[in-house]
Coordinates of C-alpha atoms in Angstrom, one line a residue:
Chain M
M1 CA -10.6 23.7 -12.5
Y2 CA -8.7 23.9 -9.2
K3 CA -5.2 25.2 -9.2
I4 CA -2.6 23.6 -7.0
F5 CA 0.7 25.1 -6.1
I6 CA 3.6 22.7 -5.6
A7 CA 6.5 23.7 -3.3
E8 CA 9.0 20.9 -3.7
D9 CA 12.7 21.1 -4.3
D10 CA 13.4 17.7 -5.9
E11 CA 13.0 18.4 -9.6
L12 CA 12.0 14.9 -10.6
I13 CA 9.3 14.6 -7.9
R14 CA 8.1 18.1 -8.8
D15 CA 7.6 17.2 -12.5
E16 CA 6.0 13.9 -11.6
L17 CA 3.6 15.6 -9.2
K18 CA 2.7 18.1 -11.8
T19 CA 1.9 15.2 -14.3
L20 CA -0.1 13.4 -11.5
L21 CA -2.2 16.5 -10.7
E22 CA -2.8 17.4 -14.3
N23 CA -3.9 13.9 -15.1
A24 CA -6.3 14.1 -12.2
G25 CA -7.9 17.2 -13.7
Y26 CA -6.2 19.9 -11.7
S27 CA -4.0 22.7 -13.0
A28 CA -0.6 22.7 -11.3
A29 CA 2.0 25.4 -10.8
A30 CA 5.3 24.9 -9.1
A31 CA 8.0 27.1 -7.6
D32 CA 11.2 27.0 -9.6
D33 CA 13.3 29.2 -7.3
F34 CA 13.0 29.3 -3.6
D35 CA 13.8 32.9 -2.9
D36 CA 10.3 34.0 -2.0
V37 CA 7.9 31.1 -2.2
C38 CA 5.3 32.9 -0.1
A39 CA 5.0 35.7 -2.7
Q40 CA 4.8 33.1 -5.5
I41 CA 2.0 31.3 -3.7
L42 CA 0.1 34.4 -3.1
S43 CA 0.4 35.7 -6.7
S44 CA -0.5 32.3 -8.2
G45 CA -4.0 32.5 -6.9
C46 CA -4.1 28.8 -6.2
D47 CA -6.8 26.8 -4.4
L48 CA -4.4 24.6 -2.5
V49 CA -0.7 24.3 -1.7
L50 CA 1.3 21.1 -1.5
M51 CA 4.4 21.9 0.5
D52 CA 7.5 20.0 1.3
I53 CA 8.6 20.7 4.8
N54 CA 12.3 20.7 3.8
I55 CA 12.4 23.2 1.0
P56 CA 15.6 25.2 0.7
G57 CA 15.8 28.7 1.9
E58 CA 13.0 29.4 4.2
N59 CA 11.9 26.0 5.5
G60 CA 8.3 24.7 5.3
E61 CA 7.4 25.6 8.9
T62 CA 8.4 29.3 8.7
L63 CA 6.9 29.6 5.2
L64 CA 3.6 28.1 6.5
R65 CA 3.5 30.5 9.4
R66 CA 4.1 33.5 7.1
L67 CA 1.5 32.3 4.6
R68 CA -1.1 31.9 7.4
K69 CA -0.7 35.6 8.3
S70 CA -2.0 36.7 4.9
C71 CA -4.3 34.0 3.6
K72 CA -6.3 30.9 4.4
T73 CA -5.4 28.8 1.3
P74 CA -5.4 25.2 2.4
V75 CA -2.0 23.6 2.8
I76 CA -1.0 19.9 2.7
M77 CA 2.4 19.3 4.2
V78 CA 4.7 16.6 2.7
T79 CA 7.7 15.2 4.4
S80 CA 10.0 12.2 4.3
R81 CA 10.8 12.2 8.0
A82 CA 8.9 9.6 9.9
D83 CA 9.0 11.9 12.8
E84 CA 6.2 12.9 15.2
A85 CA 7.7 16.4 15.8
D86 CA 7.3 17.5 12.2
E87 CA 3.7 16.5 12.2
L88 CA 2.9 18.3 15.5
I89 CA 4.6 21.5 14.4
S90 CA 3.0 21.7 11.0
M91 CA -0.5 21.0 12.3
S92 CA 0.0 23.6 15.0
F93 CA 1.1 26.2 12.4
G94 CA -2.2 25.6 10.5
A95 CA -1.6 22.9 7.9
D96 CA -4.8 21.3 6.8
D97 CA -3.3 17.8 6.3
Y98 CA -0.1 16.0 6.5
I99 CA 1.4 13.2 4.4
T100 CA 4.6 11.3 4.6
K101 CA 6.9 10.3 1.8
P102 CA 6.9 8.0 -0.1
Y103 CA 3.2 8.6 -0.3
N104 CA 0.8 6.5 -2.2
P105 CA -0.2 8.8 -5.1
A106 CA -3.8 7.6 -5.0
I107 CA -4.0 8.6 -1.3
L108 CA -2.4 11.9 -2.1
L109 CA -5.1 12.7 -4.7
L110 CA -7.8 11.6 -2.2
R111 CA -6.5 13.8 0.5
I112 CA -6.3 16.8 -1.9
S113 CA -9.9 16.3 -2.9
A114 CA -10.9 15.8 0.8
V115 CA -9.2 19.0 1.8
L116 CA -10.8 20.9 -1.1
K117 CA -14.2 19.6 -0.1
R118 CA -13.7 20.4 3.5
C119 CA -12.7 24.0 2.6
G120 CA -16.0 24.3 0.8
K121 CA -14.4 24.4 -2.6
A122 CA -16.2 21.4 -4.0
Q123 CA -19.3 21.7 -6.1
Q124 CA -22.9 21.0 -5.0
R125 CA -23.5 17.2 -5.1
S126 CA -26.6 15.9 -6.7
Y127 CA -27.3 13.0 -9.0
R128 CA -30.3 13.1 -11.4
G129 CA -32.3 15.3 -9.1
F130 CA -31.3 13.4 -5.9
E131 CA -29.3 15.2 -3.4
V132 CA -26.4 13.3 -1.9
N133 CA -26.6 13.7 1.8
S134 CA -23.4 12.2 3.3
A135 CA -24.3 13.2 6.8
K136 CA -27.5 11.3 6.8
G137 CA -26.1 8.6 4.5
C138 CA -28.9 8.8 1.9
L139 CA -30.0 10.0 -1.5
D140 CA -33.0 12.2 -1.4
N141 CA -35.2 14.2 -3.8
G142 CA -37.7 15.5 -1.3
E143 CA -40.2 12.8 -2.1
R144 CA -38.2 9.6 -2.0
E145 CA -35.2 8.7 0.1
I146 CA -32.9 5.8 -0.1
I147 CA -30.4 4.8 2.6
L148 CA -26.9 3.9 1.6
T149 CA -24.4 2.1 3.9
K150 CA -21.1 3.8 4.6
N151 CA -19.3 1.7 2.1
E152 CA -21.9 2.3 -0.6
M153 CA -21.8 6.0 0.1
I154 CA -18.0 6.1 -0.3
I155 CA -18.2 4.2 -3.6
F156 CA -21.1 6.3 -4.9
R157 CA -19.4 9.6 -4.1
E158 CA -16.2 8.4 -5.8
L159 CA -18.2 7.5 -8.9
L160 CA -20.1 10.7 -8.8
D161 CA -16.9 12.8 -8.6
S162 CA -16.0 11.4 -12.0
L163 CA -19.4 11.2 -13.5
G164 CA -19.3 9.7 -16.9
E165 CA -15.7 8.7 -16.6
I166 CA -14.1 5.4 -15.7
V167 CA -13.2 4.9 -12.1
T168 CA -10.8 2.0 -11.4
R169 CA -11.4 -0.6 -8.7
D170 CA -8.1 0.5 -7.3
R171 CA -9.3 4.0 -6.8
L172 CA -12.5 2.8 -5.1
M173 CA -10.4 0.5 -2.9
T174 CA -8.1 3.5 -2.0
A175 CA -11.1 5.6 -1.1
L176 CA -12.6 2.8 1.1
W177 CA -9.3 2.0 2.8
D178 CA -8.6 5.7 3.4
N179 CA -11.9 5.9 5.2
D180 CA -11.0 2.9 7.5
E181 CA -13.1 0.4 5.6
Y182 CA -10.7 -2.4 5.0
I183 CA -12.6 -4.6 2.7
N184 CA -11.2 -7.1 0.2
D185 CA -11.9 -7.6 -3.5
N186 CA -14.9 -9.8 -3.1
A187 CA -16.6 -7.4 -0.7
L188 CA -16.1 -4.5 -3.2
T189 CA -17.9 -6.5 -5.8
V190 CA -20.7 -7.3 -3.4
N191 CA -21.0 -3.6 -2.4
I192 CA -21.2 -2.5 -6.0
S193 CA -24.0 -4.9 -6.8
R194 CA -25.9 -3.8 -3.7
L195 CA -25.5 -0.2 -4.8
R196 CA -26.7 -1.1 -8.3
A197 CA -29.8 -2.7 -6.8
K198 CA -30.6 0.4 -4.8
L199 CA -30.2 2.6 -7.8
S200 CA -32.5 0.4 -9.8
E201 CA -35.1 0.8 -7.0
L202 CA -35.0 4.5 -7.8
G203 CA -35.5 3.6 -11.5
F204 CA -31.9 4.1 -12.6
D205 CA -31.3 0.8 -14.2
G206 CA -27.8 0.3 -15.5
A207 CA -26.6 3.5 -13.9
I208 CA -23.3 1.8 -13.0
E209 CA -21.7 0.3 -16.0
T210 CA -18.8 -2.2 -15.8
R211 CA -15.9 -1.7 -18.1
K212 CA -14.1 -5.0 -18.2
K213 CA -10.5 -4.8 -16.8
Q214 CA -10.9 -1.0 -16.4
G215 CA -13.4 -0.2 -13.8
Y216 CA -16.9 1.3 -13.5
V217 CA -18.7 4.3 -15.0
L218 CA -21.6 6.1 -13.4
K219 CA -24.0 7.5 -16.0
Chain N
M1 CA 39.6 -6.1 56.2
N2 CA 40.1 -7.4 59.8
F3 CA 43.1 -7.3 62.1
K4 CA 44.2 -10.8 61.3
E5 CA 44.3 -10.1 57.6
F6 CA 46.2 -6.9 58.3
L7 CA 48.8 -8.7 60.5
A8 CA 49.2 -11.4 57.9
D9 CA 50.0 -8.7 55.4
K10 CA 52.6 -7.3 57.8
K11 CA 54.2 -10.6 58.9
L12 CA 57.7 -9.7 57.6
S13 CA 57.8 -6.4 59.6
C14 CA 56.4 -8.1 62.7
A15 CA 58.9 -11.0 62.4
L16 CA 61.8 -8.5 62.0
A17 CA 60.6 -6.5 65.1
V18 CA 60.4 -9.7 67.2
I19 CA 63.9 -10.8 66.1
A20 CA 65.2 -7.3 66.8
L21 CA 63.7 -7.3 70.3
L22 CA 65.0 -10.7 71.1
T23 CA 68.5 -9.7 69.9
D24 CA 68.3 -6.6 72.0
I25 CA 67.3 -8.6 75.1
C26 CA 70.2 -11.0 74.6
F27 CA 72.6 -8.2 74.0
M28 CA 71.5 -6.2 77.1
R29 CA 71.7 -9.4 79.3
A30 CA 75.2 -10.1 78.0
Y31 CA 76.3 -6.7 79.3
G32 CA 74.6 -7.5 82.7
V33 CA 71.8 -5.1 82.4
P34 CA 69.3 -6.0 85.2
W35 CA 66.0 -7.8 84.2
E36 CA 63.8 -4.9 85.3
V37 CA 65.4 -2.5 82.9
V38 CA 65.4 -5.1 80.1
L39 CA 61.6 -5.8 80.6
F40 CA 60.8 -2.1 80.9
C41 CA 62.6 -1.2 77.6
T42 CA 61.0 -4.1 75.8
A43 CA 57.5 -3.2 77.1
V44 CA 57.9 0.5 76.0
L45 CA 59.1 -0.6 72.5
M46 CA 56.3 -3.1 72.1
I47 CA 53.6 -0.7 73.2
A48 CA 54.9 1.9 70.7
L49 CA 55.0 -0.6 67.9
F50 CA 51.5 -1.8 68.8
I51 CA 50.1 1.7 68.8
A52 CA 51.8 2.4 65.4
L53 CA 50.3 -0.8 63.9
M54 CA 46.8 0.0 65.3
V55 CA 46.7 3.5 63.9
S56 CA 47.8 2.3 60.5
F57 CA 45.2 -0.5 60.7
L58 CA 42.3 1.7 61.6
K59 CA 43.1 4.2 58.8
K60 CA 43.3 1.5 56.2
R61 CA 40.3 -0.4 57.5
S62 CA 38.0 2.6 57.4
F63 CA 39.2 3.4 53.8
Y64 CA 39.1 -0.1 52.3
N65 CA 35.8 -1.1 54.0
T66 CA 34.1 2.1 52.8
L67 CA 35.5 1.3 49.3
N68 CA 34.0 -2.2 49.4
E69 CA 30.7 -1.1 50.8
R70 CA 30.3 1.6 48.1
L71 CA 31.2 -0.9 45.4
E72 CA 28.5 -3.2 46.7
Q73 CA 25.9 -0.5 46.8
L74 CA 26.7 1.4 43.6
D75 CA 24.8 0.6 40.4
K76 CA 27.5 2.2 38.3
K77 CA 30.6 0.9 39.9
Y78 CA 33.0 3.1 37.9
L79 CA 31.7 6.1 39.8
V80 CA 33.1 4.8 43.1
C81 CA 36.1 7.2 43.0
E82 CA 33.7 10.2 43.2
T83 CA 32.1 8.9 46.4
L84 CA 35.3 8.5 48.5
D85 CA 37.1 11.1 50.7
T86 CA 40.9 11.4 50.0
P87 CA 42.5 8.8 52.3
A88 CA 45.2 9.9 54.8
F89 CA 47.8 7.4 53.8
I90 CA 50.1 7.1 50.8
E91 CA 48.9 3.9 49.2
G92 CA 45.3 5.1 49.4
K93 CA 46.3 8.3 47.7
I94 CA 48.1 6.5 44.9
L95 CA 45.2 4.1 44.5
C96 CA 42.6 7.0 44.3
N97 CA 44.8 8.9 41.8
A98 CA 45.2 5.8 39.7
L99 CA 41.5 5.0 39.7
Y100 CA 40.7 8.6 38.8
R101 CA 43.1 8.5 35.9
T102 CA 42.0 5.1 34.5
N103 CA 38.4 6.2 34.8
K104 CA 39.1 9.4 32.9
A105 CA 40.9 7.5 30.1
M106 CA 38.1 5.0 29.9
C107 CA 35.5 7.7 29.7
E108 CA 37.4 9.3 26.8
E109 CA 37.6 6.0 25.1
I110 CA 33.9 5.3 25.5
D111 CA 33.1 8.8 24.3
I112 CA 34.8 8.1 21.0
Y113 CA 32.5 5.2 20.4
R114 CA 29.4 7.0 21.7
R115 CA 30.1 9.8 19.3
S116 CA 30.7 7.5 16.4
I117 CA 27.4 5.6 17.2
S118 CA 25.5 8.8 17.5
E119 CA 27.0 10.1 14.2
L120 CA 26.0 6.8 12.6
A121 CA 22.5 7.2 13.9
D122 CA 22.3 10.8 12.5
F123 CA 23.6 9.6 9.2
V124 CA 21.0 6.8 9.1
E125 CA 18.2 9.4 9.7
L126 CA 19.6 11.6 7.0
W127 CA 20.1 8.7 4.6
V128 CA 16.6 7.4 5.1
H129 CA 15.3 10.9 4.3
E130 CA 17.5 11.0 1.2
I131 CA 16.6 7.6 -0.1
K132 CA 12.9 8.3 0.2
L133 CA 13.1 10.9 -2.5
P134 CA 14.0 8.6 -5.3
L135 CA 11.4 6.1 -3.9
S136 CA 8.8 8.9 -4.1
S137 CA 9.8 9.7 -7.7
L138 CA 9.6 6.0 -8.7
E139 CA 6.2 5.6 -7.1
L140 CA 4.9 8.7 -8.8
M141 CA 6.3 7.6 -12.2
L142 CA 4.7 4.2 -11.8
Y143 CA 1.4 5.8 -11.0
N144 CA 1.6 8.3 -13.9
S145 CA 2.4 5.5 -16.3
G146 CA -0.8 3.8 -15.4
Y147 CA 0.4 1.2 -12.8
T148 CA 0.8 -1.3 -15.6
D149 CA 2.9 -3.6 -13.4
K150 CA 1.7 -4.2 -9.9
R151 CA 4.8 -6.3 -9.3
A152 CA 7.1 -3.3 -9.6
L153 CA 4.9 -1.5 -7.0
K154 CA 5.2 -4.5 -4.7
Q155 CA 9.0 -4.4 -4.9
L156 CA 9.0 -0.7 -4.2
R157 CA 6.9 -1.2 -1.1
R158 CA 9.3 -3.9 0.0
I159 CA 12.3 -1.6 -0.4
D160 CA 10.4 1.0 1.7
G161 CA 9.7 -1.6 4.4
C162 CA 13.4 -2.6 4.5
I163 CA 14.4 1.0 4.8
D164 CA 12.0 1.6 7.7
T165 CA 13.5 -1.5 9.5
V166 CA 17.0 0.1 9.3
L167 CA 15.6 3.4 10.6
Y168 CA 13.8 1.9 13.5
Y169 CA 16.6 -0.4 14.4
S170 CA 18.9 2.6 14.6
R171 CA 16.3 4.5 16.7
A172 CA 15.7 1.6 19.0
E173 CA 19.3 1.0 19.7
N174 CA 20.2 4.6 20.4
A175 CA 19.0 5.9 23.7
E176 CA 19.7 9.5 22.7
K177 CA 17.3 9.5 19.7
D178 CA 14.2 11.1 21.0
Y179 CA 10.6 10.1 20.6
I180 CA 7.5 11.9 21.7
I181 CA 5.1 10.1 24.1
K182 CA 1.8 11.8 24.0
N183 CA -1.9 10.9 23.9
A184 CA -2.3 9.2 20.5
S185 CA -5.3 7.6 18.9
L186 CA -4.8 3.8 18.9
R187 CA -7.0 3.5 15.9
G188 CA -5.2 6.1 13.9
A189 CA -1.7 4.6 14.4
V190 CA -2.8 1.1 13.6
A191 CA -4.9 2.3 10.6
E192 CA -1.8 3.9 9.2
A193 CA 0.0 0.5 9.3
V194 CA -3.0 -1.3 7.7
K195 CA -3.1 1.2 4.9
K196 CA 0.6 0.8 4.2
L197 CA 0.1 -3.0 3.8
R198 CA -3.0 -2.6 1.6
E199 CA -1.4 -4.2 -1.5
D200 CA -0.1 -7.2 0.4
M201 CA -3.3 -7.6 2.2
L202 CA -5.4 -7.6 -0.9
L203 CA -3.0 -9.9 -2.8
S204 CA -3.1 -12.4 0.1
G205 CA -6.9 -12.4 0.1
A206 CA -6.9 -12.3 3.9
E207 CA -9.9 -10.9 5.6
L208 CA -9.2 -8.0 8.0
D209 CA -11.5 -7.4 10.9
M210 CA -10.4 -4.3 12.8
E211 CA -12.5 -3.2 15.7
L212 CA -10.8 -0.5 17.6
S213 CA -12.9 1.9 19.6
D214 CA -11.7 5.5 19.9
V215 CA -9.2 4.8 22.6
S216 CA -6.2 7.0 23.2
V217 CA -3.0 5.6 24.6
M218 CA 0.3 7.2 25.7
T219 CA 2.7 6.3 23.0
D220 CA 4.7 7.6 20.0
S221 CA 2.3 7.1 17.2
K222 CA 5.0 6.8 14.5
W223 CA 6.6 4.0 16.5
L224 CA 3.4 2.3 17.1
T225 CA 2.6 2.4 13.4
F226 CA 5.9 0.7 12.7
I227 CA 5.3 -1.9 15.4
S228 CA 1.8 -2.7 14.0
E229 CA 3.2 -2.9 10.5
Q230 CA 5.8 -5.5 11.5
I231 CA 3.3 -7.6 13.4
L232 CA 0.7 -7.4 10.6
S233 CA 3.3 -8.2 7.9
N234 CA 4.3 -11.3 9.8
S235 CA 0.7 -12.3 10.0
L236 CA 0.4 -11.9 6.2
K237 CA 3.7 -13.7 5.6
Y238 CA 2.7 -16.8 7.6
L239 CA -0.9 -17.3 6.5
S240 CA -2.0 -20.9 6.5
P241 CA -2.5 -22.4 3.0
K242 CA -5.2 -24.7 4.5
R243 CA -7.8 -22.1 5.2
P244 CA -8.8 -18.6 4.2
G245 CA -6.8 -16.0 6.1
K246 CA -8.3 -14.0 8.8
I247 CA -6.7 -11.2 10.8
K248 CA -8.3 -9.6 13.8
I249 CA -7.3 -6.4 15.5
Y250 CA -9.0 -5.4 18.6
C251 CA -8.4 -3.9 22.0
N252 CA -9.7 -4.3 25.5
E253 CA -9.2 -2.9 29.0
Q254 CA -7.5 -4.9 31.8
D255 CA -6.8 -3.5 35.2
G256 CA -7.0 0.0 33.8
R257 CA -4.4 -0.9 31.1
T258 CA -5.3 -0.9 27.4
L259 CA -4.4 -4.0 25.5
L260 CA -4.0 -4.0 21.8
V261 CA -4.3 -7.5 20.2
F262 CA -3.3 -8.7 16.8
E263 CA -4.7 -12.2 16.1
D264 CA -4.4 -14.3 13.0
N265 CA -5.3 -17.9 12.0
G266 CA -2.0 -18.6 10.3
I267 CA 0.5 -21.4 10.7
G268 CA 1.3 -20.4 14.2
I269 CA 4.6 -20.8 16.1
S270 CA 5.8 -24.1 17.6
S271 CA 6.0 -24.0 21.4
N272 CA 9.8 -24.5 21.2
D273 CA 10.2 -21.3 19.2
L274 CA 7.6 -19.2 21.0
A275 CA 9.7 -18.1 23.9
R276 CA 12.5 -17.0 21.6
I277 CA 10.7 -15.1 18.8
F278 CA 11.7 -11.7 20.2
E279 CA 15.4 -12.5 20.3
K280 CA 17.8 -10.9 17.9
S281 CA 18.4 -12.8 14.7
F282 CA 16.1 -15.7 15.8
T283 CA 14.5 -17.2 12.7
G284 CA 13.0 -20.5 14.1
E285 CA 11.2 -23.2 12.2
N286 CA 8.9 -20.8 10.3
G287 CA 11.8 -18.6 9.2
R288 CA 13.7 -21.6 7.9
T289 CA 11.0 -23.6 6.2
G290 CA 8.7 -21.1 4.6
Q291 CA 9.6 -17.5 3.8
R292 CA 13.1 -16.3 4.4
S293 CA 13.3 -14.2 7.5
T294 CA 16.0 -12.0 9.0
G295 CA 14.9 -12.4 12.6
M296 CA 15.1 -8.7 13.1
G297 CA 11.5 -7.5 12.8
L298 CA 10.2 -8.8 16.1
Y299 CA 13.4 -8.0 17.9
I300 CA 13.1 -4.3 16.9
V301 CA 9.4 -4.4 17.9
K302 CA 10.4 -5.7 21.3
T303 CA 13.1 -3.1 21.7
L304 CA 10.8 -0.3 20.7
C305 CA 8.1 -1.6 23.1
V306 CA 10.6 -1.7 26.0
R307 CA 11.7 1.9 25.2
L308 CA 8.1 3.1 25.1
G309 CA 7.3 1.2 28.3
H310 CA 4.7 -1.1 26.6
S311 CA 4.4 -4.8 27.4
L312 CA 4.6 -7.3 24.6
N313 CA 3.4 -10.9 24.7
A314 CA 3.0 -13.7 22.1
Q315 CA 0.6 -16.6 22.4
S316 CA 0.3 -19.2 19.7
V317 CA -0.8 -22.8 18.9
K318 CA 1.0 -24.4 16.0
D319 CA -1.3 -24.6 13.0
E320 CA -4.1 -22.7 14.7
Y321 CA -3.4 -19.1 15.6
T322 CA -0.9 -16.5 16.7
R323 CA -1.9 -13.7 19.0
I324 CA 0.4 -10.7 19.8
T325 CA -0.7 -8.4 22.6
I326 CA 0.7 -5.0 23.4
G327 CA -0.1 -3.5 26.8
F328 CA -0.1 0.2 27.3
A329 CA 0.6 1.6 30.7
K330 CA -2.0 3.5 32.6
N331 CA -2.3 7.0 31.3
D332 CA -1.8 8.6 34.7
F333 CA 1.7 7.4 34.8
Y334 CA 2.8 10.0 32.3
K335 CA 0.5 12.8 33.3
F336 CA 1.8 15.9 34.9

């Protein structure tokens, strides 16, 4: 389980973020006092830091700079300022991603998992002996190979991330839109049935189950 | 100022001088002074008077004509005082002094307002920052409780949109508020706006076709995101009930300029209204009949575009389409 450290001074947001992350299957720790957040981060042994740029005491930028001197833990900066300067500064100080308040929680979760993946912290991806090759856009077990479109691949990876669990349509939609695929509800349904057909070709009939009014489960 | 005007202004002094001279002549003749002496004295007096008048005229003419010329040429007329040399006659000195003092008083007066506007703008920025905290908490709470009510989320998004309008209105109206013009990805900025409108877009059932190649333009990407969001939310607001909604976003090159186009097949804008849609508080037919409109969105968009140096055009045919085009200046213009 990945551990995420939250550096956020608004107590309510901090608690809600904790709940959000814990519900999403991460373990979360948060800074309660802001005397030496850097030391707290380092001693927490976390896999990712979610940092508000306007925390009291040392501000986010200096903290980030100090943190970068001693470790490479990925950092996502959060701010409420719709201001280009903040973004430039934090990216140049080595933040891995940047998100503006009020963020969409689904997108925040997506960005967290994307950053974790990018930093090589995600597990090997395979499904029933088939390796998921995102770069080539295919599933492949050495003998057989099946090509997925970009949309199908995004959906499949999202389902695979929560293998055996319900994935809501909303979550799939968020993942698609965050990858610049602006499809509507009908198109999502079409993509899911195409993906089903392709999985059947591999002999995985009924791999994607529909749970009425809840979402889909990949088995 | 010419000599005639000058004389007209001095007619009382001239008349008095003539009367005095005539009286002198009569007086001298009465005492039997010979004509030669009378004429000589009169001539000397007249020449002296004339020279005095001429000198005074030339001094004044050079000062007042320069003043008028500078006033014509100057863009900021209140600076005229600074461009003049101190005149060599008393009225000129008094005038310059008075101009200088009124100017100074007016500058102080303006400064009071400028400071209060700038303080207001600072406060708006701070306030927007503050208000986004509870919005964030609310959104997180909604999400953590399982998003049972999508309507609540929609209202939350609406509040967020309204707040952004205030922020960008304040930024657009305040020349001092800075923005960063740099090479930004057109696609990235517009995509940000599209993602913000996801719920509305999905609820409306409109089909979105976004084809933006990897072009970079010189702009402030945050501002461009806001601009795109306003234009797109208008498209969504005024979709036609007669046909399935379609929104197209694309870009092309024209004379080395990049054009970003938002096109929808909504209810369109009547030709009477089209010319005025970017005016402040203009609501028009659509704003009155259908959805309520404040008439501020497109005005802010226009102001921001002007500040950023982008062109902004609208084309529309009632009941057919609306097409908004933003033109980005040639990149070299900003390059150092």
